[in-house]
Amino acid sequence: MPTPGDRSWTPGDLWSAAFGGAFFGPGMQAADVLVAGEAWSWAEAALRSAFFGICMALAAMAYLRFSARVRERAAVERAVSAGALPWDAGAEWVGRLAAERRRLRSDLVGAPLVSAGVAVLVAAAALQPEGPGGWGWLYAVGLVLTGGLLAVRGRRRLQTADRLLAGLEERPAHA
C-alpha cells in the first residue's frame, strides 16, 4: 500500500490521459465538421487533444493526492502491472482485485467501442468536402487499431489480475 504522500503515477493514469486525448480531439473536430459544417483543422484537433490530455493528467494527480481510495486503486494497478502482489497483501486485497477485474472487464468492451465510435465519426467527416480527406481515413484506421490494442492489453491485464487473485486465495491466512 502506498504511503499517504505517494503520488506516483500508474500506467492507467498515463493511458487514460494519452488515449483520451487521442480520441477527444479528433472526435470533437469530426463533430464540428458533421454538425456545424466547419472545415477540418488538424491544429484544432491537436490542441483539443492536448487540452484534454493535460486536464486528465491534472485530475488524476489531484485525485491521487487527495483520495485514499484512488491511492488504493493505484496500488492495485501497480500490482497488476508488475504481475506481483506486495509481500504483505492480505484478505483485503481479494475485494480490491475483484473490483479491478470488474473494471478491466468493462474496459474490454468500452475502450474498443469508444475507439470504433470515434473512428466512425472521423471516417464520416473524411467523406465531407470540409473533412480531413485521406489523412482522416488513415487516422480512422489508426483508431480502430488502437481499440484492438487496448482490448489485447486489457485481456492481458485481466488474466494477470485473475492469476493474482487465484494466488491470493491460495495463500494461508496471516496469523
mmCIF file of N, CA, C and O in Angstrom, residues 3-74:
data_model
loop_
_atom_site.group_PDB
_atom_site.id
_atom_site.type_symbol
_atom_site.label_atom_id
_atom_site.label_comp_id
_atom_site.label_asym_id
_atom_site.label_seq_id
_atom_site.Cartn_x
_atom_site.Cartn_y
_atom_site.Cartn_z
ATOM 1 N N THR A 3 2.200 5.006 0.663
ATOM 2 C CA THR A 3 2.084 5.903 1.810
ATOM 3 C C THR A 3 1.165 7.057 1.445
ATOM 4 O O THR A 3 0.926 7.314 0.259
ATOM 5 N N PRO A 4 0.632 7.794 2.431
ATOM 6 C CA PRO A 4 -0.255 8.904 2.120
ATOM 7 C C PRO A 4 0.381 9.941 1.200
ATOM 8 O O PRO A 4 -0.308 10.596 0.441
ATOM 9 N N GLY A 5 1.670 10.085 1.215
ATOM 10 C CA GLY A 5 2.326 11.057 0.344
ATOM 11 C C GLY A 5 2.691 10.509 -1.021
ATOM 12 O O GLY A 5 3.244 11.219 -1.852
ATOM 13 N N ASP A 6 2.400 9.226 -1.279
ATOM 14 C CA ASP A 6 2.758 8.606 -2.547
ATOM 15 C C ASP A 6 1.896 9.174 -3.662
ATOM 16 O O ASP A 6 0.688 8.982 -3.697
ATOM 17 N N ARG A 7 2.524 9.869 -4.567
ATOM 18 C CA ARG A 7 1.805 10.472 -5.691
ATOM 19 C C ARG A 7 2.266 9.872 -7.005
ATOM 20 O O ARG A 7 2.167 10.500 -8.042
ATOM 21 N N SER A 8 2.824 8.683 -6.940
ATOM 22 C CA SER A 8 3.363 8.098 -8.158
ATOM 23 C C SER A 8 2.228 7.751 -9.120
ATOM 24 O O SER A 8 1.163 7.333 -8.726
ATOM 25 N N TRP A 9 2.521 7.959 -10.361
ATOM 26 C CA TRP A 9 1.553 7.700 -11.416
ATOM 27 C C TRP A 9 1.420 6.216 -11.642
ATOM 28 O O TRP A 9 2.342 5.454 -11.426
ATOM 29 N N THR A 10 0.273 5.830 -12.093
ATOM 30 C CA THR A 10 0.081 4.453 -12.518
ATOM 31 C C THR A 10 0.028 4.434 -14.031
ATOM 32 O O THR A 10 -0.286 5.444 -14.666
ATOM 33 N N PRO A 11 0.317 3.305 -14.644
ATOM 34 C CA PRO A 11 0.181 3.224 -16.098
ATOM 35 C C PRO A 11 -1.237 3.571 -16.553
ATOM 36 O O PRO A 11 -1.421 4.157 -17.613
ATOM 37 N N GLY A 12 -2.228 3.219 -15.744
ATOM 38 C CA GLY A 12 -3.611 3.537 -16.111
ATOM 39 C C GLY A 12 -3.852 5.030 -16.244
ATOM 40 O O GLY A 12 -4.589 5.473 -17.118
ATOM 41 N N ASP A 13 -3.231 5.824 -15.362
ATOM 42 C CA ASP A 13 -3.366 7.280 -15.461
ATOM 43 C C ASP A 13 -2.799 7.796 -16.771
ATOM 44 O O ASP A 13 -3.401 8.634 -17.438
ATOM 45 N N LEU A 14 -1.632 7.315 -17.123
ATOM 46 C CA LEU A 14 -0.985 7.774 -18.352
ATOM 47 C C LEU A 14 -1.748 7.314 -19.590
ATOM 48 O O LEU A 14 -1.909 8.074 -20.543
ATOM 49 N N TRP A 15 -2.223 6.064 -19.566
ATOM 50 C CA TRP A 15 -3.007 5.565 -20.703
ATOM 51 C C TRP A 15 -4.294 6.369 -20.861
ATOM 52 O O TRP A 15 -4.685 6.719 -21.972
ATOM 53 N N SER A 16 -4.960 6.649 -19.763
ATOM 54 C CA SER A 16 -6.217 7.409 -19.840
ATOM 55 C C SER A 16 -5.992 8.788 -20.415
ATOM 56 O O SER A 16 -6.764 9.247 -21.264
ATOM 57 N N ALA A 17 -4.965 9.468 -19.963
ATOM 58 C CA ALA A 17 -4.683 10.815 -20.461
ATOM 59 C C ALA A 17 -4.314 10.777 -21.946
ATOM 60 O O ALA A 17 -4.827 11.571 -22.747
ATOM 61 N N ALA A 18 -3.450 9.847 -22.334
ATOM 62 C CA ALA A 18 -2.991 9.781 -23.725
ATOM 63 C C ALA A 18 -4.107 9.364 -24.678
ATOM 64 O O ALA A 18 -4.350 10.026 -25.698
ATOM 65 N N PHE A 19 -4.782 8.276 -24.347
ATOM 66 C CA PHE A 19 -5.814 7.800 -25.261
ATOM 67 C C PHE A 19 -7.056 8.685 -25.223
ATOM 68 O O PHE A 19 -7.719 8.854 -26.239
ATOM 69 N N GLY A 20 -7.355 9.239 -24.081
ATOM 70 C CA GLY A 20 -8.472 10.180 -24.023
ATOM 71 C C GLY A 20 -8.245 11.358 -24.948
ATOM 72 O O GLY A 20 -9.141 11.782 -25.681
ATOM 73 N N GLY A 21 -7.046 11.887 -24.924
ATOM 74 C CA GLY A 21 -6.712 12.988 -25.827
ATOM 75 C C GLY A 21 -6.768 12.569 -27.284
ATOM 76 O O GLY A 21 -7.271 13.299 -28.142
ATOM 77 N N ALA A 22 -6.253 11.370 -27.583
ATOM 78 C CA ALA A 22 -6.252 10.888 -28.966
ATOM 79 C C ALA A 22 -7.667 10.700 -29.498
ATOM 80 O O ALA A 22 -7.919 10.850 -30.691
ATOM 81 N N PHE A 23 -8.613 10.374 -28.610
ATOM 82 C CA PHE A 23 -9.994 10.197 -29.036
ATOM 83 C C PHE A 23 -10.772 11.513 -29.025
ATOM 84 O O PHE A 23 -11.585 11.774 -29.892
ATOM 85 N N PHE A 24 -10.525 12.339 -28.017
ATOM 86 C CA PHE A 24 -11.336 13.538 -27.816
ATOM 87 C C PHE A 24 -11.130 14.580 -28.918
ATOM 88 O O PHE A 24 -12.110 15.074 -29.486
ATOM 89 N N GLY A 25 -9.890 14.930 -29.200
ATOM 90 C CA GLY A 25 -9.620 15.992 -30.175
ATOM 91 C C GLY A 25 -10.224 15.721 -31.546
ATOM 92 O O GLY A 25 -11.028 16.510 -32.053
ATOM 93 N N PRO A 26 -9.866 14.602 -32.175
ATOM 94 C CA PRO A 26 -10.437 14.306 -33.488
ATOM 95 C C PRO A 26 -11.942 14.054 -33.444
ATOM 96 O O PRO A 26 -12.657 14.387 -34.386
ATOM 97 N N GLY A 27 -12.428 13.486 -32.353
ATOM 98 C CA GLY A 27 -13.872 13.270 -32.232
ATOM 99 C C GLY A 27 -14.632 14.576 -32.227
ATOM 100 O O GLY A 27 -15.658 14.721 -32.909
ATOM 101 N N MET A 28 -14.145 15.536 -31.459
ATOM 102 C CA MET A 28 -14.797 16.860 -31.427
ATOM 103 C C MET A 28 -14.655 17.569 -32.770
ATOM 104 O O MET A 28 -15.589 18.230 -33.232
ATOM 105 N N GLN A 29 -13.500 17.436 -33.397
ATOM 106 C CA GLN A 29 -13.294 18.067 -34.700
ATOM 107 C C GLN A 29 -14.223 17.455 -35.738
ATOM 108 O O GLN A 29 -14.811 18.165 -36.560
ATOM 109 N N ALA A 30 -14.392 16.130 -35.696
ATOM 110 C CA ALA A 30 -15.302 15.467 -36.626
ATOM 111 C C ALA A 30 -16.738 15.919 -36.381
ATOM 112 O O ALA A 30 -17.499 16.140 -37.335
ATOM 113 N N ALA A 31 -17.115 16.082 -35.118
ATOM 114 C CA ALA A 31 -18.462 16.582 -34.818
ATOM 115 C C ALA A 31 -18.656 17.984 -35.374
ATOM 116 O O ALA A 31 -19.734 18.300 -35.900
ATOM 117 N N ASP A 32 -17.643 18.824 -35.282
ATOM 118 C CA ASP A 32 -17.735 20.171 -35.855
ATOM 119 C C ASP A 32 -17.938 20.118 -37.365
ATOM 120 O O ASP A 32 -18.716 20.891 -37.919
ATOM 121 N N VAL A 33 -17.238 19.214 -38.037
ATOM 122 C CA VAL A 33 -17.377 19.082 -39.490
ATOM 123 C C VAL A 33 -18.770 18.569 -39.832
ATOM 124 O O VAL A 33 -19.441 19.108 -40.728
ATOM 125 N N LEU A 34 -19.242 17.546 -39.118
ATOM 126 C CA LEU A 34 -20.513 16.914 -39.458
ATOM 127 C C LEU A 34 -21.722 17.740 -39.049
ATOM 128 O O LEU A 34 -22.723 17.779 -39.769
ATOM 129 N N VAL A 35 -21.652 18.398 -37.898
ATOM 130 C CA VAL A 35 -22.814 19.122 -37.383
ATOM 131 C C VAL A 35 -22.825 20.580 -37.826
ATOM 132 O O VAL A 35 -23.844 21.092 -38.286
ATOM 133 N N ALA A 36 -21.682 21.237 -37.681
ATOM 134 C CA ALA A 36 -21.639 22.680 -37.962
ATOM 135 C C ALA A 36 -21.111 22.999 -39.352
ATOM 136 O O ALA A 36 -21.119 24.164 -39.755
ATOM 137 N N GLY A 37 -20.634 22.008 -40.081
ATOM 138 C CA GLY A 37 -20.135 22.247 -41.429
ATOM 139 C C GLY A 37 -18.809 23.004 -41.466
ATOM 140 O O GLY A 37 -18.457 23.577 -42.491
ATOM 141 N N GLU A 38 -18.092 23.001 -40.362
ATOM 142 C CA GLU A 38 -16.790 23.688 -40.319
ATOM 143 C C GLU A 38 -15.745 22.877 -41.070
ATOM 144 O O GLU A 38 -15.879 21.671 -41.243
ATOM 145 N N ALA A 39 -14.681 23.545 -41.486
ATOM 146 C CA ALA A 39 -13.575 22.859 -42.152
ATOM 147 C C ALA A 39 -12.711 22.157 -41.099
ATOM 148 O O ALA A 39 -12.542 22.654 -39.989
ATOM 149 N N TRP A 40 -12.204 20.990 -41.463
ATOM 150 C CA TRP A 40 -11.336 20.222 -40.563
ATOM 151 C C TRP A 40 -10.043 20.989 -40.325
ATOM 152 O O TRP A 40 -9.456 21.529 -41.250
ATOM 153 N N SER A 41 -9.600 20.995 -39.093
ATOM 154 C CA SER A 41 -8.335 21.617 -38.737
ATOM 155 C C SER A 41 -7.555 20.665 -37.841
ATOM 156 O O SER A 41 -7.976 20.384 -36.710
ATOM 157 N N TRP A 42 -6.423 20.179 -38.354
ATOM 158 C CA TRP A 42 -5.594 19.285 -37.545
ATOM 159 C C TRP A 42 -5.020 20.027 -36.345
ATOM 160 O O TRP A 42 -4.828 19.433 -35.282
ATOM 161 N N ALA A 43 -4.769 21.326 -36.518
ATOM 162 C CA ALA A 43 -4.243 22.117 -35.396
ATOM 163 C C ALA A 43 -5.262 22.172 -34.262
ATOM 164 O O ALA A 43 -4.904 22.001 -33.088
ATOM 165 N N GLU A 44 -6.521 22.396 -34.595
ATOM 166 C CA GLU A 44 -7.566 22.413 -33.561
ATOM 167 C C GLU A 44 -7.712 21.044 -32.912
ATOM 168 O O GLU A 44 -7.879 20.940 -31.693
ATOM 169 N N ALA A 45 -7.657 19.993 -33.715
ATOM 170 C CA ALA A 45 -7.759 18.635 -33.168
ATOM 171 C C ALA A 45 -6.603 18.371 -32.208
ATOM 172 O O ALA A 45 -6.798 17.814 -31.125
ATOM 173 N N ALA A 46 -5.395 18.791 -32.598
ATOM 174 C CA ALA A 46 -4.225 18.584 -31.738
ATOM 175 C C ALA A 46 -4.340 19.401 -30.453
ATOM 176 O O ALA A 46 -4.012 18.916 -29.363
ATOM 177 N N LEU A 47 -4.811 20.643 -30.554
ATOM 178 C CA LEU A 47 -4.981 21.476 -29.358
ATOM 179 C C LEU A 47 -6.026 20.887 -28.417
ATOM 180 O O LEU A 47 -5.825 20.859 -27.195
ATOM 181 N N ARG A 48 -7.128 20.435 -28.970
ATOM 182 C CA ARG A 48 -8.161 19.811 -28.134
ATOM 183 C C ARG A 48 -7.636 18.548 -27.476
ATOM 184 O O ARG A 48 -7.915 18.285 -26.304
ATOM 185 N N SER A 49 -6.885 17.763 -28.233
ATOM 186 C CA SER A 49 -6.305 16.534 -27.674
ATOM 187 C C SER A 49 -5.356 16.864 -26.529
ATOM 188 O O SER A 49 -5.412 16.228 -25.469
ATOM 189 N N ALA A 50 -4.487 17.839 -26.752
ATOM 190 C CA ALA A 50 -3.527 18.229 -25.716
ATOM 191 C C ALA A 50 -4.248 18.769 -24.488
ATOM 192 O O ALA A 50 -3.903 18.420 -23.350
ATOM 193 N N PHE A 51 -5.253 19.603 -24.695
ATOM 194 C CA PHE A 51 -6.011 20.173 -23.584
ATOM 195 C C PHE A 51 -6.673 19.065 -22.765
ATOM 196 O O PHE A 51 -6.576 19.030 -21.541
ATOM 197 N N PHE A 52 -7.320 18.127 -23.453
ATOM 198 C CA PHE A 52 -7.985 17.027 -22.767
ATOM 199 C C PHE A 52 -6.968 16.167 -22.020
ATOM 200 O O PHE A 52 -7.183 15.807 -20.858
ATOM 201 N N GLY A 53 -5.859 15.824 -22.668
ATOM 202 C CA GLY A 53 -4.837 15.004 -22.030
ATOM 203 C C GLY A 53 -4.259 15.669 -20.792
ATOM 204 O O GLY A 53 -4.070 15.026 -19.756
ATOM 205 N N ILE A 54 -3.993 16.969 -20.878
ATOM 206 C CA ILE A 54 -3.449 17.696 -19.728
ATOM 207 C C ILE A 54 -4.474 17.760 -18.598
ATOM 208 O O ILE A 54 -4.131 17.556 -17.428
ATOM 209 N N CYS A 55 -5.725 18.025 -18.941
ATOM 210 C CA CYS A 55 -6.775 18.064 -17.906
ATOM 211 C C CYS A 55 -6.932 16.710 -17.221
ATOM 212 O O CYS A 55 -7.072 16.640 -16.000
ATOM 213 N N MET A 56 -6.889 15.638 -18.002
ATOM 214 C CA MET A 56 -6.977 14.294 -17.417
ATOM 215 C C MET A 56 -5.791 14.025 -16.494
ATOM 216 O O MET A 56 -5.957 13.466 -15.412
ATOM 217 N N ALA A 57 -4.610 14.417 -16.927
ATOM 218 C CA ALA A 57 -3.420 14.186 -16.111
ATOM 219 C C ALA A 57 -3.497 14.981 -14.810
ATOM 220 O O ALA A 57 -3.180 14.459 -13.737
ATOM 221 N N LEU A 58 -3.923 16.238 -14.893
ATOM 222 C CA LEU A 58 -4.044 17.057 -13.683
ATOM 223 C C LEU A 58 -5.117 16.511 -12.743
ATOM 224 O O LEU A 58 -4.921 16.481 -11.526
ATOM 225 N N ALA A 59 -6.230 16.059 -13.297
ATOM 226 C CA ALA A 59 -7.288 15.477 -12.464
ATOM 227 C C ALA A 59 -6.786 14.203 -11.789
ATOM 228 O O ALA A 59 -7.044 13.982 -10.606
ATOM 229 N N ALA A 60 -6.055 13.382 -12.529
ATOM 230 C CA ALA A 60 -5.510 12.150 -11.946
ATOM 231 C C ALA A 60 -4.536 12.482 -10.821
ATOM 232 O O ALA A 60 -4.549 11.827 -9.770
ATOM 233 N N MET A 61 -3.710 13.495 -11.029
ATOM 234 C CA MET A 61 -2.765 13.892 -9.982
ATOM 235 C C MET A 61 -3.499 14.383 -8.740
ATOM 236 O O MET A 61 -3.130 14.049 -7.615
ATOM 237 N N ALA A 62 -4.551 15.170 -8.946
ATOM 238 C CA ALA A 62 -5.320 15.685 -7.809
ATOM 239 C C ALA A 62 -6.019 14.551 -7.060
ATOM 240 O O ALA A 62 -5.989 14.510 -5.827
ATOM 241 N N TYR A 63 -6.645 13.645 -7.806
ATOM 242 C CA TYR A 63 -7.310 12.514 -7.155
ATOM 243 C C TYR A 63 -6.315 11.659 -6.390
ATOM 244 O O TYR A 63 -6.585 11.208 -5.287
ATOM 245 N N LEU A 64 -5.158 11.411 -6.996
ATOM 246 C CA LEU A 64 -4.143 10.597 -6.341
ATOM 247 C C LEU A 64 -3.637 11.267 -5.073
ATOM 248 O O LEU A 64 -3.348 10.619 -4.082
ATOM 249 N N ARG A 65 -3.578 12.570 -5.103
ATOM 250 C CA ARG A 65 -3.079 13.328 -3.953
ATOM 251 C C ARG A 65 -4.078 13.326 -2.796
ATOM 252 O O ARG A 65 -3.700 13.207 -1.640
ATOM 253 N N PHE A 66 -5.365 13.459 -3.115
ATOM 254 C CA PHE A 66 -6.355 13.707 -2.071
ATOM 255 C C PHE A 66 -7.295 12.547 -1.762
ATOM 256 O O PHE A 66 -8.084 12.639 -0.841
ATOM 257 N N SER A 67 -7.235 11.475 -2.501
ATOM 258 C CA SER A 67 -8.184 10.387 -2.292
ATOM 259 C C SER A 67 -7.467 9.093 -1.916
ATOM 260 O O SER A 67 -6.706 8.534 -2.697
ATOM 261 N N ALA A 68 -7.755 8.616 -0.710
ATOM 262 C CA ALA A 68 -7.167 7.347 -0.258
ATOM 263 C C ALA A 68 -7.656 6.194 -1.124
ATOM 264 O O ALA A 68 -6.909 5.253 -1.412
ATOM 265 N N ARG A 69 -8.897 6.271 -1.558
ATOM 266 C CA ARG A 69 -9.452 5.209 -2.394
ATOM 267 C C ARG A 69 -8.722 5.123 -3.738
ATOM 268 O O ARG A 69 -8.458 4.038 -4.248
ATOM 269 N N VAL A 70 -8.394 6.278 -4.301
ATOM 270 C CA VAL A 70 -7.674 6.295 -5.569
ATOM 271 C C VAL A 70 -6.251 5.775 -5.373
ATOM 272 O O VAL A 70 -5.724 5.040 -6.211
ATOM 273 N N ARG A 71 -5.618 6.128 -4.254
ATOM 274 C CA ARG A 71 -4.279 5.601 -3.969
ATOM 275 C C ARG A 71 -4.325 4.077 -3.818
ATOM 276 O O ARG A 71 -3.427 3.364 -4.264
ATOM 277 N N GLU A 72 -5.396 3.592 -3.204
ATOM 278 C CA GLU A 72 -5.571 2.143 -3.057
ATOM 279 C C GLU A 72 -5.716 1.481 -4.423
ATOM 280 O O GLU A 72 -5.105 0.458 -4.704
ATOM 281 N N ARG A 73 -6.532 2.082 -5.292
ATOM 282 C CA ARG A 73 -6.717 1.539 -6.637
ATOM 283 C C ARG A 73 -5.413 1.614 -7.434
ATOM 284 O O ARG A 73 -5.091 0.707 -8.201
ATOM 285 N N ALA A 74 -4.655 2.684 -7.222
ATOM 286 C CA ALA A 74 -3.364 2.824 -7.898
ATOM 287 C C ALA A 74 -2.411 1.716 -7.471
ATOM 288 O O ALA A 74 -1.651 1.175 -8.285
#
